[in-house]
mmCIF file of C-alpha atoms and ligand atoms in Angstrom:
data_model
loop_
_atom_site.group_PDB
_atom_site.id
_atom_site.type_symbol
_atom_site.label_atom_id
_atom_site.label_comp_id
_atom_site.label_asym_id
_atom_site.label_seq_id
_atom_site.Cartn_x
_atom_site.Cartn_y
_atom_site.Cartn_z
ATOM 1 C CA MET A 1 0.330 22.095 22.422
ATOM 2 C CA GLY A 2 3.682 21.836 24.216
ATOM 3 C CA ASP A 3 6.943 22.210 22.248
ATOM 4 C CA LEU A 4 5.124 22.092 18.970
ATOM 5 C CA GLY A 5 4.419 25.725 19.819
ATOM 6 C CA GLU A 6 7.832 26.871 18.813
ATOM 7 C CA PHE A 7 8.950 26.599 15.218
ATOM 8 C CA ASP A 8 11.840 24.510 15.653
ATOM 9 C CA SER A 9 14.267 23.948 12.621
ATOM 10 C CA SER A 10 13.894 20.270 12.929
ATOM 11 C CA PHE A 11 10.569 20.557 11.146
ATOM 12 C CA ILE A 12 11.886 22.303 8.154
ATOM 13 C CA GLN A 13 11.725 20.206 4.883
ATOM 14 C CA ALA A 14 14.390 20.484 2.192
ATOM 15 C CA LEU A 15 13.412 22.831 -0.565
ATOM 16 C CA GLU A 16 12.456 20.063 -3.032
ATOM 17 C CA HIS A 17 10.109 18.542 -0.462
ATOM 18 C CA ARG A 18 8.108 21.606 0.514
ATOM 19 C CA PRO A 19 4.336 21.739 -0.489
ATOM 20 C CA LYS A 20 3.321 23.795 -3.323
ATOM 21 C CA PRO A 21 0.540 26.391 -2.537
ATOM 22 C CA ASN A 22 -2.033 25.061 -5.012
ATOM 23 C CA ALA A 23 -1.977 21.255 -5.166
ATOM 24 C CA SER A 24 -4.300 19.636 -7.706
ATOM 25 C CA GLU A 25 -7.352 17.677 -6.778
ATOM 26 C CA ALA A 26 -8.400 17.213 -10.266
ATOM 27 C CA GLN A 27 -7.583 13.518 -11.133
ATOM 28 C CA GLY A 28 -9.069 12.122 -7.895
ATOM 29 C CA ILE A 29 -8.126 8.612 -6.778
ATOM 30 C CA PRO A 30 -10.770 5.895 -7.511
ATOM 31 C CA LEU A 31 -13.991 5.685 -5.481
ATOM 32 C CA ILE A 32 -15.360 2.151 -4.997
ATOM 33 C CA ASP A 33 -18.865 1.442 -3.712
ATOM 34 C CA LEU A 34 -18.728 -1.679 -1.500
ATOM 35 C CA SER A 35 -22.561 -2.195 -1.026
ATOM 36 C CA PRO A 36 -22.572 -5.641 -2.675
ATOM 37 C CA ILE A 37 -20.390 -6.957 0.205
ATOM 38 C CA SER A 38 -20.922 -4.586 3.078
ATOM 39 C CA TYR A 39 -23.752 -6.416 4.792
ATOM 40 C CA HIS A 40 -22.603 -9.934 4.320
ATOM 41 C CA GLU A 41 -20.136 -11.857 6.281
ATOM 42 C CA ASP A 42 -18.973 -14.183 3.568
ATOM 43 C CA ILE A 43 -17.802 -13.077 0.167
ATOM 44 C CA GLU A 44 -17.452 -16.685 -1.144
ATOM 45 C CA ARG A 45 -21.232 -17.091 -0.406
ATOM 46 C CA ILE A 46 -22.169 -13.885 -2.441
ATOM 47 C CA SER A 47 -20.032 -15.149 -5.351
ATOM 48 C CA GLU A 48 -22.238 -18.169 -5.368
ATOM 49 C CA THR A 49 -25.541 -16.270 -5.353
ATOM 50 C CA ASP A 50 -24.680 -13.061 -7.246
ATOM 51 C CA PRO A 51 -21.365 -13.520 -9.007
ATOM 52 C CA ALA A 52 -21.688 -10.580 -11.314
ATOM 53 C CA SER A 53 -21.778 -8.081 -8.509
ATOM 54 C CA ILE A 54 -18.580 -9.509 -6.981
ATOM 55 C CA GLU A 55 -16.862 -9.877 -10.380
ATOM 56 C CA GLU A 56 -17.285 -6.098 -11.066
ATOM 57 C CA LEU A 57 -16.065 -5.103 -7.578
ATOM 58 C CA VAL A 58 -13.021 -7.375 -7.763
ATOM 59 C CA LYS A 59 -12.276 -5.656 -11.179
ATOM 60 C CA GLN A 60 -12.379 -2.202 -9.681
ATOM 61 C CA VAL A 61 -10.308 -3.201 -6.725
ATOM 62 C CA GLY A 62 -7.671 -4.781 -8.942
ATOM 63 C CA SER A 63 -7.377 -1.856 -11.243
ATOM 64 C CA ALA A 64 -7.227 0.689 -8.385
ATOM 65 C CA CYS A 65 -4.500 -1.382 -6.736
ATOM 66 C CA ARG A 66 -2.547 -1.703 -10.078
ATOM 67 C CA ASN A 67 -2.831 1.784 -11.248
ATOM 68 C CA TRP A 68 -2.799 3.828 -8.107
ATOM 69 C CA GLY A 69 -2.174 1.783 -4.938
ATOM 70 C CA PHE A 70 -4.674 4.102 -3.509
ATOM 71 C CA PHE A 71 -8.562 4.182 -3.545
ATOM 72 C CA GLN A 72 -11.560 5.283 -1.384
ATOM 73 C CA VAL A 73 -14.505 3.098 -0.306
ATOM 74 C CA ILE A 74 -17.986 4.077 0.500
ATOM 75 C CA ASN A 75 -20.948 1.917 1.821
ATOM 76 C CA HIS A 76 -18.216 -0.038 3.618
ATOM 77 C CA GLY A 77 -20.410 -1.312 6.445
ATOM 78 C CA VAL A 78 -18.674 0.585 9.235
ATOM 79 C CA PRO A 79 -21.388 2.448 11.124
ATOM 80 C CA LEU A 80 -21.008 6.237 10.988
ATOM 81 C CA ASP A 81 -21.499 6.615 14.741
ATOM 82 C CA ARG A 82 -18.494 4.381 15.494
ATOM 83 C CA ARG A 83 -16.344 6.613 13.529
ATOM 84 C CA GLN A 84 -17.927 9.835 15.015
ATOM 85 C CA ARG A 85 -17.277 8.402 18.565
ATOM 86 C CA ILE A 86 -13.676 7.621 18.039
ATOM 87 C CA LYS A 87 -13.076 11.002 16.453
ATOM 88 C CA ALA A 88 -14.659 12.787 19.341
ATOM 89 C CA ALA A 89 -12.573 10.718 21.817
ATOM 90 C CA ALA A 90 -9.452 11.638 19.989
ATOM 91 C CA ARG A 91 -10.257 15.245 19.971
ATOM 92 C CA GLU A 92 -10.812 15.176 23.638
ATOM 93 C CA PHE A 93 -7.659 13.179 24.404
ATOM 94 C CA PHE A 94 -5.414 15.658 22.368
ATOM 95 C CA SER A 95 -7.057 18.765 23.794
ATOM 96 C CA GLN A 96 -5.485 17.993 27.221
ATOM 97 C CA SER A 97 -2.332 19.501 28.504
ATOM 98 C CA LEU A 98 0.959 17.906 27.507
ATOM 99 C CA GLU A 99 1.487 16.858 30.974
ATOM 100 C CA GLU A 100 -1.771 14.767 30.995
ATOM 101 C CA LYS A 101 -0.957 13.277 27.584
ATOM 102 C CA ARG A 102 2.611 12.336 28.619
ATOM 103 C CA LYS A 103 1.166 10.132 31.436
ATOM 104 C CA VAL A 104 0.558 7.636 28.458
ATOM 105 C CA ARG A 105 3.682 8.451 26.549
ATOM 106 C CA ARG A 106 5.499 6.026 24.252
ATOM 107 C CA ASP A 107 9.191 5.187 24.898
ATOM 108 C CA GLU A 108 11.747 2.418 24.017
ATOM 109 C CA VAL A 109 9.970 0.101 26.261
ATOM 110 C CA LYS A 110 6.464 1.128 26.053
ATOM 111 C CA ILE A 111 5.819 1.137 22.332
ATOM 112 C CA MET A 112 2.202 2.060 22.281
ATOM 113 C CA GLY A 113 0.805 5.302 23.609
ATOM 114 C CA TYR A 114 1.210 9.105 23.022
ATOM 115 C CA TYR A 115 4.108 10.772 21.038
ATOM 116 C CA ASP A 116 4.881 14.108 19.710
ATOM 117 C CA LYS A 117 8.269 13.735 18.273
ATOM 118 C CA GLU A 118 7.543 11.513 15.168
ATOM 119 C CA HIS A 119 10.218 12.015 12.419
ATOM 120 C CA THR A 120 9.884 10.727 8.915
ATOM 121 C CA LYS A 121 13.151 10.425 6.900
ATOM 122 C CA ASN A 122 14.845 12.314 9.749
ATOM 123 C CA VAL A 123 12.701 15.457 9.434
ATOM 124 C CA ARG A 124 10.198 16.075 12.441
ATOM 125 C CA ASP A 125 6.490 15.887 11.553
ATOM 126 C CA TRP A 126 4.029 18.532 12.582
ATOM 127 C CA LYS A 127 1.674 16.301 14.588
ATOM 128 C CA GLU A 128 1.011 14.403 17.742
ATOM 129 C CA VAL A 129 0.011 10.646 17.719
ATOM 130 C CA PHE A 130 -1.545 8.065 20.033
ATOM 131 C CA ASP A 131 -0.860 4.456 18.975
ATOM 132 C CA PHE A 132 -2.570 1.265 20.238
ATOM 133 C CA GLY A 133 -2.323 -2.448 19.090
ATOM 134 C CA VAL A 134 -5.171 -4.330 17.454
ATOM 135 C CA GLU A 135 -4.166 -7.435 19.528
ATOM 136 C CA ASP A 136 -3.581 -6.532 23.073
ATOM 137 C CA PRO A 137 -0.812 -7.425 23.869
ATOM 138 C CA THR A 138 0.834 -7.649 20.421
ATOM 139 C CA LEU A 139 3.226 -10.576 19.993
ATOM 140 C CA VAL A 140 6.479 -9.289 18.531
ATOM 141 C CA ALA A 141 10.133 -10.148 18.016
ATOM 142 C CA ALA A 142 12.185 -9.281 20.992
ATOM 143 C CA SER A 143 15.146 -7.969 19.085
ATOM 144 C CA PRO A 144 16.301 -7.154 15.542
ATOM 145 C CA ASP A 145 19.052 -9.875 15.746
ATOM 146 C CA PRO A 146 18.294 -12.615 13.223
ATOM 147 C CA ASP A 147 19.569 -15.349 15.552
ATOM 148 C CA ASP A 148 17.374 -14.323 18.464
ATOM 149 C CA ASP A 149 14.194 -16.298 18.627
ATOM 150 C CA ARG A 150 12.776 -14.614 21.760
ATOM 151 C CA VAL A 151 9.537 -12.879 21.609
ATOM 152 C CA ALA A 152 8.148 -9.920 23.410
ATOM 153 C CA TYR A 153 4.814 -8.280 24.114
ATOM 154 C CA TRP A 154 3.712 -4.689 23.383
ATOM 155 C CA ASN A 155 0.920 -3.693 25.802
ATOM 156 C CA ASN A 156 -1.476 -0.996 25.075
ATOM 157 C CA GLN A 157 -1.593 2.161 27.361
ATOM 158 C CA TRP A 158 -4.873 3.812 27.960
ATOM 159 C CA PRO A 159 -5.531 7.292 29.310
ATOM 160 C CA GLU A 160 -7.904 7.895 32.170
ATOM 161 C CA TYR A 161 -9.491 10.745 30.200
ATOM 162 C CA PRO A 162 -11.794 10.883 28.241
ATOM 163 C CA PRO A 163 -13.944 8.333 29.915
ATOM 164 C CA LYS A 164 -14.710 5.157 27.642
ATOM 165 C CA PHE A 165 -11.659 6.022 25.531
ATOM 166 C CA ARG A 166 -10.510 2.382 25.421
ATOM 167 C CA GLU A 167 -14.056 0.854 24.753
ATOM 168 C CA THR A 168 -14.485 3.472 21.918
ATOM 169 C CA CYS A 169 -11.154 2.553 20.317
ATOM 170 C CA GLU A 170 -11.857 -1.173 20.668
ATOM 171 C CA GLU A 171 -15.285 -1.017 19.196
ATOM 172 C CA TYR A 172 -13.982 0.891 16.230
ATOM 173 C CA THR A 173 -11.117 -1.605 15.692
ATOM 174 C CA ARG A 174 -13.557 -4.562 15.561
ATOM 175 C CA ASP A 175 -15.472 -3.033 12.846
ATOM 176 C CA VAL A 176 -12.523 -1.956 10.756
ATOM 177 C CA VAL A 177 -10.785 -5.496 11.184
ATOM 178 C CA LYS A 178 -14.014 -6.874 9.650
ATOM 179 C CA LEU A 179 -13.731 -4.374 6.698
ATOM 180 C CA VAL A 180 -9.993 -4.942 6.146
ATOM 181 C CA MET A 181 -10.341 -8.679 5.995
ATOM 182 C CA LYS A 182 -13.110 -8.391 3.335
ATOM 183 C CA LEU A 183 -10.869 -5.982 1.304
ATOM 184 C CA MET A 184 -8.089 -8.640 1.540
ATOM 185 C CA GLU A 185 -10.549 -11.089 -0.008
ATOM 186 C CA LEU A 186 -11.379 -8.905 -2.880
ATOM 187 C CA ILE A 187 -7.642 -8.258 -3.382
ATOM 188 C CA ALA A 188 -6.878 -11.976 -3.290
ATOM 189 C CA LEU A 189 -9.717 -12.640 -5.958
ATOM 190 C CA SER A 190 -8.353 -9.773 -8.166
ATOM 191 C CA LEU A 191 -4.923 -11.642 -8.202
ATOM 192 C CA GLY A 192 -6.690 -14.884 -9.231
ATOM 193 C CA LEU A 193 -6.109 -16.447 -5.788
ATOM 194 C CA PRO A 194 -8.610 -18.087 -3.304
ATOM 195 C CA ALA A 195 -10.542 -15.519 -1.352
ATOM 196 C CA LYS A 196 -9.068 -16.434 1.885
ATOM 197 C CA ARG A 197 -5.478 -16.917 0.645
ATOM 198 C CA PHE A 198 -4.122 -14.159 3.014
ATOM 199 C CA HIS A 199 -5.985 -15.172 6.135
ATOM 200 C CA GLU A 200 -3.300 -17.337 7.518
ATOM 201 C CA TYR A 201 -0.886 -14.457 7.877
ATOM 202 C CA PHE A 202 -3.142 -12.516 10.326
ATOM 203 C CA LYS A 203 -3.591 -14.984 13.257
ATOM 204 C CA ASP A 204 -1.157 -13.165 15.443
ATOM 205 C CA GLN A 205 -1.403 -9.929 13.607
ATOM 206 C CA THR A 206 0.743 -7.027 14.691
ATOM 207 C CA SER A 207 -1.646 -4.356 13.222
ATOM 208 C CA ASN A 208 -2.076 -1.057 14.977
ATOM 209 C CA ILE A 209 -4.315 1.983 14.893
ATOM 210 C CA ARG A 210 -2.905 5.440 15.140
ATOM 211 C CA LEU A 211 -4.788 8.627 16.087
ATOM 212 C CA ASN A 212 -3.008 11.507 14.225
ATOM 213 C CA TYR A 213 -3.529 15.069 15.423
ATOM 214 C CA TYR A 214 -2.194 17.867 13.287
ATOM 215 C CA PRO A 215 -2.236 21.276 15.006
ATOM 216 C CA PRO A 216 -2.486 24.557 13.112
ATOM 217 C CA CYS A 217 1.021 25.188 11.938
ATOM 218 C CA PRO A 218 2.538 28.763 11.752
ATOM 219 C CA SER A 219 4.773 27.765 8.655
ATOM 220 C CA PRO A 220 2.762 25.318 6.488
ATOM 221 C CA ASP A 221 5.005 26.159 3.549
ATOM 222 C CA LEU A 222 8.163 24.731 5.331
ATOM 223 C CA ALA A 223 6.900 21.768 7.408
ATOM 224 C CA LEU A 224 4.743 18.761 6.732
ATOM 225 C CA GLY A 225 2.310 16.867 8.898
ATOM 226 C CA VAL A 226 3.912 13.602 7.713
ATOM 227 C CA GLY A 227 6.840 13.698 5.402
ATOM 228 C CA ARG A 228 6.707 11.666 2.028
ATOM 229 C CA HIS A 229 6.733 7.940 2.798
ATOM 230 C CA ARG A 230 5.145 4.572 1.932
ATOM 231 C CA ASP A 231 3.396 2.632 4.696
ATOM 232 C CA ASN A 232 5.391 -0.514 5.366
ATOM 233 C CA GLY A 233 2.667 -2.999 6.312
ATOM 234 C CA VAL A 234 0.093 -4.772 4.012
ATOM 235 C CA LEU A 235 -2.752 -2.426 3.650
ATOM 236 C CA THR A 236 -3.798 0.858 5.377
ATOM 237 C CA VAL A 237 -7.489 1.826 6.018
ATOM 238 C CA LEU A 238 -7.587 5.460 6.871
ATOM 239 C CA ALA A 239 -10.395 7.792 8.086
ATOM 240 C CA GLN A 240 -9.760 11.429 7.577
ATOM 241 C CA ASP A 241 -11.897 14.274 8.637
ATOM 242 C CA GLU A 242 -13.260 17.108 6.409
ATOM 243 C CA VAL A 243 -10.138 19.372 6.596
ATOM 244 C CA GLY A 244 -8.009 17.610 3.949
ATOM 245 C CA GLY A 245 -4.178 17.564 3.586
ATOM 246 C CA LEU A 246 -3.374 14.121 2.424
ATOM 247 C CA GLN A 247 -1.594 13.970 -0.977
ATOM 248 C CA VAL A 248 -0.599 11.014 -3.153
ATOM 249 C CA LYS A 249 2.268 11.025 -5.589
ATOM 250 C CA ARG A 250 0.604 10.186 -9.042
ATOM 251 C CA ARG A 251 2.552 7.504 -10.845
ATOM 252 C CA THR A 252 2.112 8.847 -14.309
ATOM 253 C CA ASP A 253 3.895 12.231 -13.703
ATOM 254 C CA GLY A 254 5.077 12.277 -10.117
ATOM 255 C CA GLU A 255 2.656 15.156 -9.219
ATOM 256 C CA TRP A 256 1.246 15.496 -5.669
ATOM 257 C CA ILE A 257 -2.435 15.022 -5.771
ATOM 258 C CA GLY A 258 -4.671 15.970 -2.860
ATOM 259 C CA VAL A 259 -7.145 13.295 -1.687
ATOM 260 C CA LYS A 260 -10.263 15.239 -1.385
ATOM 261 C CA PRO A 261 -12.240 14.407 1.755
ATOM 262 C CA THR A 262 -15.360 12.287 1.087
ATOM 263 C CA PRO A 263 -17.838 12.119 4.006
ATOM 264 C CA ASP A 264 -17.829 8.747 5.548
ATOM 265 C CA ALA A 265 -15.419 7.197 3.153
ATOM 266 C CA PHE A 266 -12.288 5.277 3.992
ATOM 267 C CA ILE A 267 -9.060 5.696 2.072
ATOM 268 C CA ILE A 268 -7.380 2.436 1.349
ATOM 269 C CA ASN A 269 -3.750 2.240 0.358
ATOM 270 C CA VAL A 270 -1.435 -0.562 -0.527
ATOM 271 C CA GLY A 271 1.537 -0.989 1.722
ATOM 272 C CA ASP A 272 5.143 -2.313 1.018
ATOM 273 C CA ILE A 273 4.323 -6.024 2.199
ATOM 274 C CA MET A 274 1.543 -6.161 -0.548
ATOM 275 C CA GLN A 275 4.178 -4.901 -3.065
ATOM 276 C CA VAL A 276 6.474 -7.712 -2.131
ATOM 277 C CA TRP A 277 3.737 -10.403 -1.900
ATOM 278 C CA THR A 278 2.455 -9.404 -5.331
ATOM 279 C CA ASN A 279 5.934 -9.120 -6.834
ATOM 280 C CA GLU A 280 5.179 -5.496 -7.725
ATOM 281 C CA ALA A 281 1.813 -6.128 -9.481
ATOM 282 C CA TYR A 282 0.438 -3.858 -6.687
ATOM 283 C CA ARG A 283 2.809 -1.256 -5.546
ATOM 284 C CA SER A 284 2.751 0.985 -2.520
ATOM 285 C CA ALA A 285 2.091 4.637 -3.261
ATOM 286 C CA GLU A 286 4.181 7.412 -1.833
ATOM 287 C CA HIS A 287 2.062 9.855 0.154
ATOM 288 C CA ARG A 288 2.489 12.814 2.611
ATOM 289 C CA VAL A 289 0.404 15.190 4.587
ATOM 290 C CA VAL A 290 0.395 18.984 4.242
ATOM 291 C CA VAL A 291 -0.793 21.244 7.227
ATOM 292 C CA ASN A 292 -2.432 24.513 7.317
ATOM 293 C CA SER A 293 -2.195 27.641 9.468
ATOM 294 C CA VAL A 294 -5.768 27.777 10.535
ATOM 295 C CA LYS A 295 -7.482 24.331 11.139
ATOM 296 C CA GLU A 296 -6.466 21.510 13.220
ATOM 297 C CA ARG A 297 -6.948 17.956 11.508
ATOM 298 C CA LEU A 298 -7.444 14.492 12.659
ATOM 299 C CA SER A 299 -6.818 11.146 10.819
ATOM 300 C CA ILE A 300 -7.135 7.574 11.979
ATOM 301 C CA PRO A 301 -5.160 5.049 10.049
ATOM 302 C CA PHE A 302 -5.407 1.367 10.697
ATOM 303 C CA PHE A 303 -2.192 -0.464 9.490
ATOM 304 C CA LEU A 304 -2.722 -4.021 8.709
ATOM 305 C CA ASN A 305 0.341 -6.057 9.547
ATOM 306 C CA PRO A 306 0.980 -9.788 9.551
ATOM 307 C CA ALA A 307 2.290 -11.999 12.433
ATOM 308 C CA HIS A 308 5.858 -11.137 13.439
ATOM 309 C CA TYR A 309 7.211 -14.586 12.280
ATOM 310 C CA THR A 310 5.906 -13.981 8.781
ATOM 311 C CA GLU A 311 8.558 -14.445 6.233
ATOM 312 C CA VAL A 312 7.748 -11.805 3.596
ATOM 313 C CA LYS A 313 8.477 -12.724 0.032
ATOM 314 C CA PRO A 314 6.702 -12.918 -3.330
ATOM 315 C CA LEU A 315 3.842 -15.372 -3.212
ATOM 316 C CA GLU A 316 4.810 -18.702 -4.805
ATOM 317 C CA ASP A 317 1.362 -18.712 -6.447
ATOM 318 C CA LEU A 318 2.438 -15.755 -8.621
ATOM 319 C CA ILE A 319 5.972 -16.789 -9.477
ATOM 320 C CA ASP A 320 6.854 -18.872 -12.528
ATOM 321 C CA GLU A 321 9.602 -18.948 -15.241
ATOM 322 C CA GLU A 322 8.445 -15.612 -16.581
ATOM 323 C CA HIS A 323 7.831 -13.943 -13.207
ATOM 324 C CA ARG A 324 11.022 -14.197 -11.221
ATOM 325 C CA PRO A 325 10.862 -13.070 -7.636
ATOM 326 C CA LYS A 326 11.925 -9.430 -7.370
ATOM 327 C CA TYR A 327 12.626 -9.637 -3.564
ATOM 328 C CA ARG A 328 14.685 -11.719 -1.128
ATOM 329 C CA PRO A 329 12.605 -12.894 1.841
ATOM 330 C CA TYR A 330 12.663 -10.910 5.100
ATOM 331 C CA VAL A 331 11.111 -11.543 8.488
ATOM 332 C CA TRP A 332 8.521 -8.915 9.184
ATOM 333 C CA GLY A 333 8.966 -8.824 13.043
ATOM 334 C CA LYS A 334 12.680 -8.091 12.612
ATOM 335 C CA PHE A 335 11.933 -5.239 10.173
ATOM 336 C CA GLN A 336 9.320 -3.897 12.460
ATOM 337 C CA VAL A 337 11.497 -3.722 15.581
ATOM 338 C CA ILE A 338 14.322 -1.938 13.705
ATOM 339 C CA ARG A 339 11.784 0.693 12.496
ATOM 340 C CA LYS A 340 10.349 1.147 16.044
ATOM 341 C CA ARG A 341 13.798 1.700 17.460
ATOM 342 C CA SER A 342 14.673 4.190 14.915
ATOM 343 C CA ASN A 343 12.105 6.489 16.587
ATOM 344 C CA PHE A 344 14.412 6.840 19.574
ATOM 345 C CA ILE A 345 17.884 6.836 18.119
ATOM 346 C CA LYS A 346 19.027 9.495 15.640
ATOM 347 C CA LEU A 347 19.957 7.846 12.446
ATOM 348 C CA ASN A 348 22.652 9.128 10.071
ATOM 349 C CA VAL A 349 21.817 6.531 7.500
ATOM 350 C CA ASN A 350 18.520 5.647 5.739
ATOM 351 C CA ASN A 351 16.189 3.448 7.783
ATOM 352 C CA ILE A 352 15.535 -0.073 6.729
ATOM 353 C CA GLN A 353 13.192 -0.440 3.731
ATOM 354 C CA ILE A 354 12.104 -3.012 1.243
ATOM 355 C CA ASP A 355 14.510 -1.765 -1.342
ATOM 356 C CA ASP A 356 17.200 -3.313 0.803
ATOM 357 C CA PHE A 357 15.680 -6.652 -0.265
ATOM 358 C CA ARG A 358 15.051 -5.893 -3.835
ATOM 359 C CA ILE A 359 16.869 -8.238 -6.351
ATOM 360 C CA ALA A 360 18.521 -6.255 -9.242
ATOM 361 C CA ASP A 361 16.879 -6.570 -12.533
HETATM 362 C C1 OGA B 401 0.324 7.790 8.204
HETATM 363 C C2 OGA B 401 -0.291 8.640 7.130
HETATM 364 C C3 OGA B 401 -2.155 10.114 6.428
HETATM 365 C C4 OGA B 401 -2.996 11.136 7.044
HETATM 366 O O1 OGA B 401 0.102 8.143 9.313
HETATM 367 O O2 OGA B 401 1.113 6.954 7.619
HETATM 368 O O3 OGA B 401 0.003 8.507 5.932
HETATM 369 O O4 OGA B 401 -3.920 11.510 6.354
HETATM 370 N N1 OGA B 401 -1.362 9.483 7.451
HETATM 371 O O5 OGA B 401 -2.903 11.506 8.210
HETATM 372 NI NI1 NI B 402 0.996 6.710 5.595
#
């Protein structure tokens, strides 16, 4: 497990951010059954043949996005064996020696691959990760400079072991892309927009998948697997295993609520771009991961991100005299490269965030 073995002070959370021993799981996040849409390619067609089933689903998705920014879906159409296969491949990959894993290590130039020094808000996370792009290569901005129009490519790095690792990851990706685009249609409908309203943003998507491995931690009372944060993309589709540890901050009282593992469910959460697009009708939820001293844990988030040249701003369709835009536009690709760079340079200031573009009330 390499240098995660020693308990280094860089992992220690400030007192107010340390996990409480008995987090509540009582008021669970909404659970939505996607069976009405999971075996059809086209939601618009189903709305013609069975409008009632779609209307009910759209209502549930809308209220989960509005009230929680977090929900789980079941009967989502992604075959269980796809998920079992990627989980097994991830487990085998992370079980190798550090030396082997570092053959596909991520750095300032190679953005995708293995990494074991991830920080959230300048505190080190108790985990190892492996990142790969949904598009390979991923088309991105070459630099954070607003006047620089050059583009760059992020290439995936694939390990030699375990065999078929790449194929397994790519098959899983194809299925999750289908699911996430259907979810985006339901979300569009829930906002009173045409089902395919969001599709244009994903032609050159910069989405990525991350395999998260959380080893057992000798001091789970001091460290976190991932510190408190909001996902900065559009929407996240997360597969977690049966161990548990993901917590969401409940809006009503600021309490951290554990997301109880539901077999074969995906956890969906609203990201910051969705918050800006909807002008805060749907807000991204703060979340974090607690670790434990006994069990290792795996999770697999898919981060849906638009093309790098997307100018992110409240959708014109949702803006009028009474709904003034709450954000100034920003270019996603510039935001993204600043965030990626911050992994390799120690920051003394807060990293870039959507609050930087918030227009004062
Ligand atoms: C993340 C994240 C949650 C989890 O990687 O952004 O929030 O359960 N992960 O691993
Ligand atoms: Ni997250």
